[in-house]
Structures are given as C-alpha cells and as structure tokens.
mmCIF file with all atom_site columns, C-alpha atoms in Angstrom:
data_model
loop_
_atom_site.group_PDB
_atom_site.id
_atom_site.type_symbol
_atom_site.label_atom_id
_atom_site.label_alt_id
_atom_site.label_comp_id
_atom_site.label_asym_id
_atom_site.label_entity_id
_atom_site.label_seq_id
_atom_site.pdbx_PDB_ins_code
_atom_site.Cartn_x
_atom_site.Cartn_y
_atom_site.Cartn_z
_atom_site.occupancy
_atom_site.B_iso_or_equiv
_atom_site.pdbx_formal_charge
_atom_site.auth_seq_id
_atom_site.auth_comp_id
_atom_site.auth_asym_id
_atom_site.auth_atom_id
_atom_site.pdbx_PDB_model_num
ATOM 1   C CA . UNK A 1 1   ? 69.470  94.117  94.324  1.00 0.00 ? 30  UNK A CA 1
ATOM 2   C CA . UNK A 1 2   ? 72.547  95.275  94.515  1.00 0.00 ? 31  UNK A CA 1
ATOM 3   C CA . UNK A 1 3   ? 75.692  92.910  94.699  1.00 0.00 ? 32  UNK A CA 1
ATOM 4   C CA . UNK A 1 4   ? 77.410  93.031  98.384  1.00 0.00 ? 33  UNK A CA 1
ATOM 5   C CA . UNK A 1 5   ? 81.291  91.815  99.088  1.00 0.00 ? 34  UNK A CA 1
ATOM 6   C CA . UNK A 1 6   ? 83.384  92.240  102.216 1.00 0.00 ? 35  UNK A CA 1
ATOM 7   C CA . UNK A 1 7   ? 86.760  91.792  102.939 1.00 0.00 ? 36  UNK A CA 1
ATOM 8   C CA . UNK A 1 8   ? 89.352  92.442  105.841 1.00 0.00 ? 37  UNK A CA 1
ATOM 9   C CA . UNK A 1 9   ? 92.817  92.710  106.381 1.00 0.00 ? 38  UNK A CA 1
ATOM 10  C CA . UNK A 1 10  ? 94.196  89.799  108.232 1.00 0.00 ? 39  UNK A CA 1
ATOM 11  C CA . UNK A 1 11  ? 94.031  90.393  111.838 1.00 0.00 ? 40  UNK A CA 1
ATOM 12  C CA . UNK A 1 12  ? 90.545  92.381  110.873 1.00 0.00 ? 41  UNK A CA 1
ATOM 13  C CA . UNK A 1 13  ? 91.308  96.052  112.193 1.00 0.00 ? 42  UNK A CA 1
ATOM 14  C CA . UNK A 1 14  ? 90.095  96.731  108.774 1.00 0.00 ? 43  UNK A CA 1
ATOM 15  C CA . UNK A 1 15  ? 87.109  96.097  106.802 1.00 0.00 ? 44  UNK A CA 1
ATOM 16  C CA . UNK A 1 16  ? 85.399  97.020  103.846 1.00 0.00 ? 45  UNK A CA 1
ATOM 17  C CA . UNK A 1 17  ? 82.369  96.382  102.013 1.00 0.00 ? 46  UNK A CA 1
ATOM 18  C CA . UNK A 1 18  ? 81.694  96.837  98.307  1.00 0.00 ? 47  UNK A CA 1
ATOM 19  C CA . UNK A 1 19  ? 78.324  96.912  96.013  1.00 0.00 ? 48  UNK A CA 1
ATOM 20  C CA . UNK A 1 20  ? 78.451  96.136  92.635  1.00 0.00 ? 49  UNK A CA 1
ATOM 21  C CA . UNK A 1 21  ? 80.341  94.082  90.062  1.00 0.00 ? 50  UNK A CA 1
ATOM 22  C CA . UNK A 1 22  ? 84.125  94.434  89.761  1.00 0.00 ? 51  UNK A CA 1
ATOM 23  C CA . UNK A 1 23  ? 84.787  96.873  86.904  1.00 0.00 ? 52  UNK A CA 1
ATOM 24  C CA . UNK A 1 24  ? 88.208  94.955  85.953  1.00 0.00 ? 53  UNK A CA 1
ATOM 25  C CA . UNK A 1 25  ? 89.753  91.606  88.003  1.00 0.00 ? 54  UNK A CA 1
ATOM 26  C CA . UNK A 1 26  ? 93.675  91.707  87.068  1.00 0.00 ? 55  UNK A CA 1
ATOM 27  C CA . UNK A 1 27  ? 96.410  89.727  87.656  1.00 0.00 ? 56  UNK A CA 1
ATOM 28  C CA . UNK A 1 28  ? 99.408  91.539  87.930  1.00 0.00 ? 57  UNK A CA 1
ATOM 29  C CA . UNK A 1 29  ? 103.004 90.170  86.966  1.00 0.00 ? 58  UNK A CA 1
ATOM 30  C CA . UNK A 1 30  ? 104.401 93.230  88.002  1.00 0.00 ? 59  UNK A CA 1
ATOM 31  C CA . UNK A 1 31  ? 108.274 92.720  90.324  1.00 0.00 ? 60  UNK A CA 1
ATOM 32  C CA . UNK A 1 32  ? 106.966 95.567  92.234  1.00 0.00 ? 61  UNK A CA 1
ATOM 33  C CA . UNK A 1 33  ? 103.758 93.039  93.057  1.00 0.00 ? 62  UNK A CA 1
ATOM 34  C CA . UNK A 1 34  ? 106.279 90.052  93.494  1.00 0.00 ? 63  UNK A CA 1
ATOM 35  C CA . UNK A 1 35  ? 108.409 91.984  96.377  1.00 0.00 ? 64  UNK A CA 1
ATOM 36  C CA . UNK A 1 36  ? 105.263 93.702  97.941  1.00 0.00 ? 65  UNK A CA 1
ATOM 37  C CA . UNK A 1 37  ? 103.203 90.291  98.167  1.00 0.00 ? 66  UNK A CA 1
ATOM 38  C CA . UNK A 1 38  ? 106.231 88.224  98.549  1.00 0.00 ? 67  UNK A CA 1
ATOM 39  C CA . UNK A 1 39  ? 104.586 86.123  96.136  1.00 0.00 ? 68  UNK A CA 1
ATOM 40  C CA . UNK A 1 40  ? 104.490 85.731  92.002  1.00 0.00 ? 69  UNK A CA 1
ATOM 41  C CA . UNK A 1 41  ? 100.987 87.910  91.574  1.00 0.00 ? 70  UNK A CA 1
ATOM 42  C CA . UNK A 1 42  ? 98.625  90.054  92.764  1.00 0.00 ? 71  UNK A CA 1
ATOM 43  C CA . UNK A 1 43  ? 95.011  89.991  91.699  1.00 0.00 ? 72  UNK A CA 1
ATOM 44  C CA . UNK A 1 44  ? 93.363  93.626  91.587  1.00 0.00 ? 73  UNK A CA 1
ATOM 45  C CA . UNK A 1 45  ? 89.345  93.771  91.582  1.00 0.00 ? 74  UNK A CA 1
ATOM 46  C CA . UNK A 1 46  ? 88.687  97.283  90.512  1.00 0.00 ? 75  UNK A CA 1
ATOM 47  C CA . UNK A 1 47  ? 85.549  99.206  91.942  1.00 0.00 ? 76  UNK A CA 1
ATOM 48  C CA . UNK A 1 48  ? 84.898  102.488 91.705  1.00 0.00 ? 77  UNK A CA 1
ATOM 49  C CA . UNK A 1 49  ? 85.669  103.991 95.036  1.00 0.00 ? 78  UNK A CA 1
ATOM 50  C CA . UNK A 1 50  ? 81.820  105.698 95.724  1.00 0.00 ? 79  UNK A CA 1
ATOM 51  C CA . UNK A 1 51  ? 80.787  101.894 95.969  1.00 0.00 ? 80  UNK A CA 1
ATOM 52  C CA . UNK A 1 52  ? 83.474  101.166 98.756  1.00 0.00 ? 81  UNK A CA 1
ATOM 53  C CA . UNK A 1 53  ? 82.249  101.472 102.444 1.00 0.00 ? 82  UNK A CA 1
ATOM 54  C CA . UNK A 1 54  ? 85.502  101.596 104.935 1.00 0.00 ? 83  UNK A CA 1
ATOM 55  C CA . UNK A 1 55  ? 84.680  99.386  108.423 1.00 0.00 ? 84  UNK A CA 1
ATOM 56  C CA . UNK A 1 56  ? 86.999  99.592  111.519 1.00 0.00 ? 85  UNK A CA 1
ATOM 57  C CA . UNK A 1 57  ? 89.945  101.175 111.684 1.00 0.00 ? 86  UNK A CA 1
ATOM 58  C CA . UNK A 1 58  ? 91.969  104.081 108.498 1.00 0.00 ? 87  UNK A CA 1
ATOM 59  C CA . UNK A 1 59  ? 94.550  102.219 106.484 1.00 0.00 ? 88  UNK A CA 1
ATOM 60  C CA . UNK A 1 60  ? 97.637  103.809 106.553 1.00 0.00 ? 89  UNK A CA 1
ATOM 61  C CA . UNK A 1 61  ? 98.977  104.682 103.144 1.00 0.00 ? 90  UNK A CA 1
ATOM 62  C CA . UNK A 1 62  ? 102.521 104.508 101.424 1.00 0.00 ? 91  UNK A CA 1
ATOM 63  C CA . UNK A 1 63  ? 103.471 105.908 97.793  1.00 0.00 ? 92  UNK A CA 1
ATOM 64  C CA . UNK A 1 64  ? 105.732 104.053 95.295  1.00 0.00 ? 93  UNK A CA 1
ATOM 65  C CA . UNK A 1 65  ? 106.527 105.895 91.892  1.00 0.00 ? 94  UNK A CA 1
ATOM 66  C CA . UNK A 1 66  ? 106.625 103.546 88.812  1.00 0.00 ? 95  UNK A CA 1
ATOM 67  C CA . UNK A 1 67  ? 109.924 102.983 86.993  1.00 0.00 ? 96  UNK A CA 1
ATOM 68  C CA . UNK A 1 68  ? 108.021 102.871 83.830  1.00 0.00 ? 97  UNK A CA 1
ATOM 69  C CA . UNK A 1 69  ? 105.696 105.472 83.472  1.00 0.00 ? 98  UNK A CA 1
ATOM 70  C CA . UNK A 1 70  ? 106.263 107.355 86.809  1.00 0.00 ? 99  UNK A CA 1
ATOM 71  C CA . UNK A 1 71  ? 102.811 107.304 87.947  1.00 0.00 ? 100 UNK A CA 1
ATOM 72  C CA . UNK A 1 72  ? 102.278 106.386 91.853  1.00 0.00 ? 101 UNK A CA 1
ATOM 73  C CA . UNK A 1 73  ? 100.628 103.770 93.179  1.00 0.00 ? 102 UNK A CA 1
ATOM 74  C CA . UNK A 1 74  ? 99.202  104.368 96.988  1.00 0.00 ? 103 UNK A CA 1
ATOM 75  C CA . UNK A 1 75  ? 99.085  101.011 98.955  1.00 0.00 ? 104 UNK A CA 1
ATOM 76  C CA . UNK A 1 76  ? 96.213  101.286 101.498 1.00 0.00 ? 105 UNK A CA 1
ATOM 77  C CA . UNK A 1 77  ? 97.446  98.620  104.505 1.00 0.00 ? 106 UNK A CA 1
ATOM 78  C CA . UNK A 1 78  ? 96.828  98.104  108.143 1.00 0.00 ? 107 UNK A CA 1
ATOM 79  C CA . UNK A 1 79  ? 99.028  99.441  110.177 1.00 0.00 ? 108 UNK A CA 1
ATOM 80  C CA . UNK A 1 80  ? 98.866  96.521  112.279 1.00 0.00 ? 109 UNK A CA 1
ATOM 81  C CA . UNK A 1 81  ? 99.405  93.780  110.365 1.00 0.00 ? 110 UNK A CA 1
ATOM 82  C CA . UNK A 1 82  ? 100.386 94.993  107.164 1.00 0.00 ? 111 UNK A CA 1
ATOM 83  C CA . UNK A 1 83  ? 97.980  93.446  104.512 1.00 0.00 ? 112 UNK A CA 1
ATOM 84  C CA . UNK A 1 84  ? 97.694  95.583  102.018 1.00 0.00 ? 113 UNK A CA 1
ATOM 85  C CA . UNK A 1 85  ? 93.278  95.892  101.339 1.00 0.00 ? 114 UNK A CA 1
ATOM 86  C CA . UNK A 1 86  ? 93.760  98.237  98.399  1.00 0.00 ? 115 UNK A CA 1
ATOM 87  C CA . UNK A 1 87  ? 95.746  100.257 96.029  1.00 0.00 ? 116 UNK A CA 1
ATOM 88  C CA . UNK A 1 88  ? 95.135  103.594 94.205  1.00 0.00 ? 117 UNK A CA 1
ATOM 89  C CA . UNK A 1 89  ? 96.647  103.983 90.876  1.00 0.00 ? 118 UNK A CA 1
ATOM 90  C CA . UNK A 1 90  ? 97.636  108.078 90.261  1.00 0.00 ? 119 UNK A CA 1
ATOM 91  C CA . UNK A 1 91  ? 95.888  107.620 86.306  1.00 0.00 ? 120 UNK A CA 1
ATOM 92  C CA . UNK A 1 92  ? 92.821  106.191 87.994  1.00 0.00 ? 121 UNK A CA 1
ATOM 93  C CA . UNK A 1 93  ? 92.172  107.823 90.954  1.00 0.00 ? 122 UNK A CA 1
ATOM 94  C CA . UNK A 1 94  ? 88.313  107.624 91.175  1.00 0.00 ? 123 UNK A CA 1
ATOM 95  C CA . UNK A 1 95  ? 88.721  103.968 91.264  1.00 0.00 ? 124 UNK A CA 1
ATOM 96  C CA . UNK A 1 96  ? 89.879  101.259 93.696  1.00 0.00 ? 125 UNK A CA 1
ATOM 97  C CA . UNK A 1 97  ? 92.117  98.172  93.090  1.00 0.00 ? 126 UNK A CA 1
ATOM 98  C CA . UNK A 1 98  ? 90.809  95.661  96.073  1.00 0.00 ? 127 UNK A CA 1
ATOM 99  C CA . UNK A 1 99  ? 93.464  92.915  96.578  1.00 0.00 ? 128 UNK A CA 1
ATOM 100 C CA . UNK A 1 100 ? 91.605  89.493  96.276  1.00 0.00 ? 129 UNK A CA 1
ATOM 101 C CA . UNK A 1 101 ? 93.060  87.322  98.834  1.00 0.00 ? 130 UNK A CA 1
ATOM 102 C CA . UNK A 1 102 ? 91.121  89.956  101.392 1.00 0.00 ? 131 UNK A CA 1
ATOM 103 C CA . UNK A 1 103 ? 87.925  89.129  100.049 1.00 0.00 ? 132 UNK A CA 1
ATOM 104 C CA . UNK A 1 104 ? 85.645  87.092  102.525 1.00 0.00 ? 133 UNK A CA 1
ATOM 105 C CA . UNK A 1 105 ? 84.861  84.951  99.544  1.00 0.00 ? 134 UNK A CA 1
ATOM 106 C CA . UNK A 1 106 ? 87.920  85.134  97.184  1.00 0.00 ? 135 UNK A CA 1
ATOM 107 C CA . UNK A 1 107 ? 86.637  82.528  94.994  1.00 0.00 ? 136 UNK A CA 1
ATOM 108 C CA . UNK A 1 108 ? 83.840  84.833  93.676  1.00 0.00 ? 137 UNK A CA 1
ATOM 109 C CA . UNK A 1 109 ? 85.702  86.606  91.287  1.00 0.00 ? 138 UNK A CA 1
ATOM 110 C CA . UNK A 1 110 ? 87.422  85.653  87.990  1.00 0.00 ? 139 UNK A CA 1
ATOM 111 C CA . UNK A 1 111 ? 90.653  87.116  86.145  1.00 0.00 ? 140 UNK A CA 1
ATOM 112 C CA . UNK A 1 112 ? 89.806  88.992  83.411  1.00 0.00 ? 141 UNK A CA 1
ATOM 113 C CA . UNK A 1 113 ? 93.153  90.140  82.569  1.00 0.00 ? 142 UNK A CA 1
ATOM 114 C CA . UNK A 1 114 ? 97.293  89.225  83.113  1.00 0.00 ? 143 UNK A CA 1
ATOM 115 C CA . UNK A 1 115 ? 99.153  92.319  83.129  1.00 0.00 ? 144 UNK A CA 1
ATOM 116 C CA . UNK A 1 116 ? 103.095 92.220  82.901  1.00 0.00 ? 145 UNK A CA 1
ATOM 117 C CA . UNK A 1 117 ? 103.233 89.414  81.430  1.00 0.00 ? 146 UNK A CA 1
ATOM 118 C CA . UNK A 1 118 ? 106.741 89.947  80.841  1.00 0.00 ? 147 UNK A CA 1
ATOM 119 C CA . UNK A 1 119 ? 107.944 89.892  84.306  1.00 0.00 ? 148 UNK A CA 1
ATOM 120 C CA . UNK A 1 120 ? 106.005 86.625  85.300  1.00 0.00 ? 149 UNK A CA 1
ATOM 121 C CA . UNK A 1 121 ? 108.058 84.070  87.229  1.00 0.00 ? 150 UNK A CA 1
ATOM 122 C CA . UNK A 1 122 ? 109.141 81.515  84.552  1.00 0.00 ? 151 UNK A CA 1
ATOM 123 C CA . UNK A 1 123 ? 107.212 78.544  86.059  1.00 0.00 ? 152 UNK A CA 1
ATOM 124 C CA . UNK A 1 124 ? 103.519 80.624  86.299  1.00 0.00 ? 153 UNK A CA 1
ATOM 125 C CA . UNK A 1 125 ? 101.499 78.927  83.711  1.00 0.00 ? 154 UNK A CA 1
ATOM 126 C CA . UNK A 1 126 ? 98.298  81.083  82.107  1.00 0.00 ? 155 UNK A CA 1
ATOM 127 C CA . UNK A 1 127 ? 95.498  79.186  81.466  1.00 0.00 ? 156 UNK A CA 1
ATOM 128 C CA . UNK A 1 128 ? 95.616  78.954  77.176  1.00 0.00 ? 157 UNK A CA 1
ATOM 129 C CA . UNK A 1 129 ? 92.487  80.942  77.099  1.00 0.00 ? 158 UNK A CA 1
ATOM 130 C CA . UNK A 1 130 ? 93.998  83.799  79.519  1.00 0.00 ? 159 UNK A CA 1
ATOM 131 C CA . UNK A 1 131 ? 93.902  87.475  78.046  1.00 0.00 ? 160 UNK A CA 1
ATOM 132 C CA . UNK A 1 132 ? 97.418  89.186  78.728  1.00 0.00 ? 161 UNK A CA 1
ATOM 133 C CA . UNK A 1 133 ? 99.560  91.995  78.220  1.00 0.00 ? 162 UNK A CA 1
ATOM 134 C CA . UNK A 1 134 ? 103.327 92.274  78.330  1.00 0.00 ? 163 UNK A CA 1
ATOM 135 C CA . UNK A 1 135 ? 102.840 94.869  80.126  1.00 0.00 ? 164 UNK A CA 1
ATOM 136 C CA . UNK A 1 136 ? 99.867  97.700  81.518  1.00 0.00 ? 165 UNK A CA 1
ATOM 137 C CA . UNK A 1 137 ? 96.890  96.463  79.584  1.00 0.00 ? 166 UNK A CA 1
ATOM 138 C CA . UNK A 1 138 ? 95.862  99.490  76.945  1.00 0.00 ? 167 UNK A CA 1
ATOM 139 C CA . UNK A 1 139 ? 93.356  102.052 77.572  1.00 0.00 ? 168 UNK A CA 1
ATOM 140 C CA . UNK A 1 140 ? 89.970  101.024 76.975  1.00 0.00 ? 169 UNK A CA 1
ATOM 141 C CA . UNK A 1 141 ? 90.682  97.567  77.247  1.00 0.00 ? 170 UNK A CA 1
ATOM 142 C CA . UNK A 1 142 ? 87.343  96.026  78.400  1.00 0.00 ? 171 UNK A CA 1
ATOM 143 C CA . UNK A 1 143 ? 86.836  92.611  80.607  1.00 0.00 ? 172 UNK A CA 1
ATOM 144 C CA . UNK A 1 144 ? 85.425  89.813  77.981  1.00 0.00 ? 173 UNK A CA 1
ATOM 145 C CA . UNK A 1 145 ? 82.167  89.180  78.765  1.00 0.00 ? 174 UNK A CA 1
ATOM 146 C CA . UNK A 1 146 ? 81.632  86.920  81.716  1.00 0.00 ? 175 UNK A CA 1
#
C-alpha cells in the first residue's frame, strides 16, 4: 500500500494529502527562505504534483523571480492565514515542494539535502554527515539512500 501524508495550513482552511515517498526533502539556506519564513530555513519535501490531493479551500498564489537564475518560484498560501503549504519551482513544474512544518507528522521525513549553503545564518550548524551545496544542488543530484 501506498504511503499517505496530510498536512494543513495553520488555521486549516487548507489541506492536502499526499501518496508516496518524497522524491527530494531539502533544506533551503536561501535569504529569500529566511525573509519569507521569518526564520533561518525552509525544508521542501518534493512530490510530484499527480500524487497531491487539495482539501478545503484554493491557495492563493504569489510569484517571486530569482536574483540568480531568474526562474520563479510560485508560493501556494492561505489566504487566511498566510502559511505558505507549497511552492512551485518554474524548472520543475510537474513537481511540488510541500513545506514541512505543515505536515501532520513533520517528524516523518528526513533532510536529504542543504541547499545555499552559502547564505546560512552563521550560527546553523549541519550535522557532519549533512550533504550540501553552496548553492541549488546540481541536476541529477539524487537523495542518498535512506
């Protein structure tokens, strides 16, 4: 069978369910993840977007362009309380980029990746085993095997 996950924004106008394993779990390092969480990092758990099921209520949607590359990067958030549930990367648009914290059971997922590296708070510590990048991690890079 089948794996099953749900999440929800915070106040819960929006739900989701996924099936499967994660293709990719990332942390991201990323300023543009430190000002839109407010926090040091994000952690992405990439799914292909046929195995996402949208409950309750549309997210509403905003674009930011990359300074690097120039790709977008579609935040999908509640429009009431602003989590952001998921993000669509313009080079990847078939999949989608779940944030972790809105998974029912967060804890159920590891990182297989830091990406950014470079723009990582100063006092964020990687475990010495941790896989990371300086900054996107290359094409093709694969998750080490769990």
């Amino acid at each position: 069978m089948s794996e099953i996950r749900e999440g929800s924004c915070l106040c819960g106008a929006i739900r989701y369910r996924v099936r499967g394993k994660p293709q990719r779990v990332t942390a991201c390092h990323c300023t543009f993840c430190q000002r839109r969480t407010g926090g040091a990092l994000s952690i992405h758990v990439w799914f292909d977007e046929k195995d996402i099921t949208l409950l309750g209520n549309e997210p509403a949607t905003y674009e930011q362009r990359s300074d690097e590359s120039n790709y977008y990067l579609r935040l999908h958030f509640c429009s009431r309380c602003a989590t952001t549930v998921m993000l669509t990367l313009e080079n990847r648009p078939n999949f989608r980029l779940i944030t972790g914290g809105t998974l029912d059971n967060p804890k159920g997922v590891e990182v297989d990746f830091h990406v950014w590296r470079r723009s990582a708070q100063p006092w964020v510590h990687l475990p010495s085993d941790a896989t990371a990048f300086e900054g996107a991690s290359p094409a093709g890079a694969t998750p080490q095997a769990r």
